[in-house]
Amino acid sequence: MAFKRLRSLFAAPIPHLSREDAMKVFARDHFRCQYCGLDGLHRFENWLILTVDHVHPHAKGGARAMTNLVTACQPCNLIKGHRVYKSFAEAKEFVLAKREEWREVFQNQVAAGMHKPSH
Ligand SMILES: [Zn+2]
């Protein structure tokens, strides 16, 4: 499921949005994820995972207008999903809280030595 969603993001990061329009969104947002602040111009790997997010999901009637579009890295876009939020601020709060949950999982795994070969 997660893989399928990820793959669809790769295949069509911004359905029905031209590359030109996507670049306008990125430029306005200075190529930074508007959720976590990831700097897309810092390194190629960051730039590569930038997507355009519909703050109010397009599938739920959200407009394709610039005012409803923000730059988001793929992880933040996936975490946000297709939920409907009252505002961008509420969506951001949700995404950042989830990231912190995952950070804790990550830190516990590192602390448990799960990155070391087990033999
Ligand atoms: Zn992000």
mmCIF file of C-alpha atoms and ligand atoms in Angstrom:
data_model
loop_
_atom_site.group_PDB
_atom_site.id
_atom_site.type_symbol
_atom_site.label_atom_id
_atom_site.label_comp_id
_atom_site.label_asym_id
_atom_site.label_seq_id
_atom_site.Cartn_x
_atom_site.Cartn_y
_atom_site.Cartn_z
ATOM 1 C CA MET A 1 0.000 0.000 0.000
ATOM 2 C CA ALA A 2 2.660 2.504 1.044
ATOM 3 C CA PHE A 3 4.781 1.382 -1.879
ATOM 4 C CA LYS A 4 1.914 1.845 -4.272
ATOM 5 C CA ARG A 5 1.322 5.353 -3.002
ATOM 6 C CA LEU A 6 4.999 6.164 -3.204
ATOM 7 C CA ARG A 7 5.187 4.798 -6.732
ATOM 8 C CA SER A 8 2.211 6.847 -7.828
ATOM 9 C CA LEU A 9 3.954 9.930 -6.478
ATOM 10 C CA PHE A 10 6.986 9.111 -8.589
ATOM 11 C CA ALA A 11 4.944 8.349 -11.654
ATOM 12 C CA ALA A 12 2.795 11.437 -11.402
ATOM 13 C CA PRO A 13 4.024 13.739 -8.669
ATOM 14 C CA ILE A 14 1.582 16.467 -9.664
ATOM 15 C CA PRO A 15 -1.289 15.127 -11.739
ATOM 16 C CA HIS A 16 -2.548 17.605 -14.312
ATOM 17 C CA LEU A 17 -0.095 20.243 -13.207
ATOM 18 C CA SER A 18 2.498 21.246 -15.778
ATOM 19 C CA ARG A 19 6.165 21.208 -14.881
ATOM 20 C CA GLU A 20 6.143 24.948 -15.494
ATOM 21 C CA ASP A 21 3.413 25.517 -12.911
ATOM 22 C CA ALA A 22 5.140 23.176 -10.446
ATOM 23 C CA MET A 23 8.326 25.212 -10.864
ATOM 24 C CA LYS A 24 6.352 28.391 -10.084
ATOM 25 C CA VAL A 25 5.231 26.836 -6.790
ATOM 26 C CA PHE A 26 8.777 25.685 -5.965
ATOM 27 C CA ALA A 27 10.218 29.110 -6.808
ATOM 28 C CA ARG A 28 7.637 30.941 -4.670
ATOM 29 C CA ASP A 29 8.460 28.610 -1.755
ATOM 30 C CA HIS A 30 12.221 28.932 -2.363
ATOM 31 C CA PHE A 31 12.395 25.173 -3.046
ATOM 32 C CA ARG A 32 11.697 24.413 0.627
ATOM 33 C CA CYS A 33 9.231 21.881 1.953
ATOM 34 C CA GLN A 34 6.568 24.025 3.623
ATOM 35 C CA TYR A 35 6.015 21.334 6.265
ATOM 36 C CA CYS A 36 9.435 20.248 7.527
ATOM 37 C CA GLY A 37 11.596 22.951 5.948
ATOM 38 C CA LEU A 38 13.759 20.596 3.891
ATOM 39 C CA ASP A 39 15.903 22.715 1.568
ATOM 40 C CA GLY A 40 15.542 21.426 -1.982
ATOM 41 C CA LEU A 41 18.474 23.465 -3.237
ATOM 42 C CA HIS A 42 20.887 22.189 -0.606
ATOM 43 C CA ARG A 43 21.521 18.951 -2.456
ATOM 44 C CA PHE A 44 20.246 17.087 -5.487
ATOM 45 C CA GLU A 45 18.715 14.285 -3.366
ATOM 46 C CA ASN A 46 16.545 16.878 -1.615
ATOM 47 C CA TRP A 47 15.505 18.547 -4.853
ATOM 48 C CA LEU A 48 14.601 15.175 -6.325
ATOM 49 C CA ILE A 49 11.951 14.490 -3.679
ATOM 50 C CA LEU A 50 10.139 17.820 -3.889
ATOM 51 C CA THR A 51 6.473 17.555 -4.823
ATOM 52 C CA VAL A 52 3.589 19.973 -5.045
ATOM 53 C CA ASP A 53 0.961 19.391 -2.389
ATOM 54 C CA HIS A 54 -2.693 20.416 -2.613
ATOM 55 C CA VAL A 55 -3.302 21.805 0.877
ATOM 56 C CA HIS A 56 -6.984 21.002 0.441
ATOM 57 C CA PRO A 57 -6.789 17.687 -1.461
ATOM 58 C CA HIS A 58 -7.677 17.916 -5.104
ATOM 59 C CA ALA A 59 -9.594 14.641 -4.750
ATOM 60 C CA LYS A 60 -11.762 16.374 -2.133
ATOM 61 C CA GLY A 61 -12.511 19.401 -4.262
ATOM 62 C CA GLY A 62 -9.381 21.443 -3.562
ATOM 63 C CA ALA A 63 -8.481 24.000 -6.201
ATOM 64 C CA ARG A 64 -5.431 23.839 -8.453
ATOM 65 C CA ALA A 65 -4.834 27.527 -7.730
ATOM 66 C CA MET A 66 -1.444 28.687 -6.474
ATOM 67 C CA THR A 67 -3.079 29.600 -3.167
ATOM 68 C CA ASN A 68 -3.922 25.909 -2.569
ATOM 69 C CA LEU A 69 -0.525 24.578 -3.669
ATOM 70 C CA VAL A 70 2.599 24.323 -1.564
ATOM 71 C CA THR A 71 6.011 22.714 -1.931
ATOM 72 C CA ALA A 72 6.239 19.479 0.079
ATOM 73 C CA CYS A 73 8.903 16.792 0.248
ATOM 74 C CA GLN A 74 7.637 13.300 -0.557
ATOM 75 C CA PRO A 75 7.725 12.039 3.060
ATOM 76 C CA CYS A 76 5.637 14.997 4.276
ATOM 77 C CA ASN A 77 3.260 14.619 1.340
ATOM 78 C CA LEU A 78 2.800 10.910 2.120
ATOM 79 C CA ILE A 79 2.292 11.553 5.829
ATOM 80 C CA LYS A 80 -0.294 14.254 5.107
ATOM 81 C CA GLY A 81 -2.181 11.894 2.801
ATOM 82 C CA HIS A 82 -5.651 12.762 1.625
ATOM 83 C CA ARG A 83 -7.016 13.946 4.934
ATOM 84 C CA VAL A 84 -8.849 17.243 4.967
ATOM 85 C CA TYR A 85 -7.593 19.833 7.443
ATOM 86 C CA LYS A 86 -9.184 23.081 8.529
ATOM 87 C CA SER A 87 -6.123 25.042 7.468
ATOM 88 C CA PHE A 88 -2.547 24.732 6.304
ATOM 89 C CA ALA A 89 -1.440 25.353 9.908
ATOM 90 C CA GLU A 90 -3.451 22.347 11.093
ATOM 91 C CA ALA A 91 -2.031 20.150 8.314
ATOM 92 C CA LYS A 92 1.494 21.247 9.213
ATOM 93 C CA GLU A 93 0.928 20.496 12.878
ATOM 94 C CA PHE A 94 -0.273 16.979 11.984
ATOM 95 C CA VAL A 95 2.657 16.278 9.650
ATOM 96 C CA LEU A 96 5.267 17.534 12.123
ATOM 97 C CA ALA A 97 3.725 15.507 14.969
ATOM 98 C CA LYS A 98 3.814 12.337 12.827
ATOM 99 C CA ARG A 99 7.422 13.016 11.865
ATOM 100 C CA GLU A 100 8.294 13.241 15.561
ATOM 101 C CA GLU A 101 6.566 9.884 16.178
ATOM 102 C CA TRP A 102 8.626 8.312 13.408
ATOM 103 C CA ARG A 103 11.782 10.003 14.698
ATOM 104 C CA GLU A 104 11.206 8.261 18.022
ATOM 105 C CA VAL A 105 10.828 4.877 16.284
ATOM 106 C CA PHE A 106 14.037 5.585 14.364
ATOM 107 C CA GLN A 107 15.952 6.623 17.487
ATOM 108 C CA ASN A 108 14.790 3.538 19.391
ATOM 109 C CA GLN A 109 15.938 1.297 16.562
ATOM 110 C CA VAL A 110 19.344 2.948 16.429
ATOM 111 C CA ALA A 111 19.627 2.763 20.225
ATOM 112 C CA ALA A 112 18.707 -0.936 20.108
ATOM 113 C CA GLY A 113 21.568 -1.515 17.692
ATOM 114 C CA MET A 114 19.250 -2.661 14.937
ATOM 115 C CA HIS A 115 21.615 -1.132 12.382
ATOM 116 C CA LYS A 116 24.385 -3.538 13.344
ATOM 117 C CA PRO A 117 24.701 -6.953 11.682
ATOM 118 C CA SER A 118 23.192 -9.660 13.892
ATOM 119 C CA HIS A 119 25.612 -12.599 14.124
HETATM 120 ZN ZN ZN B 1 9.005 17.813 4.305
#
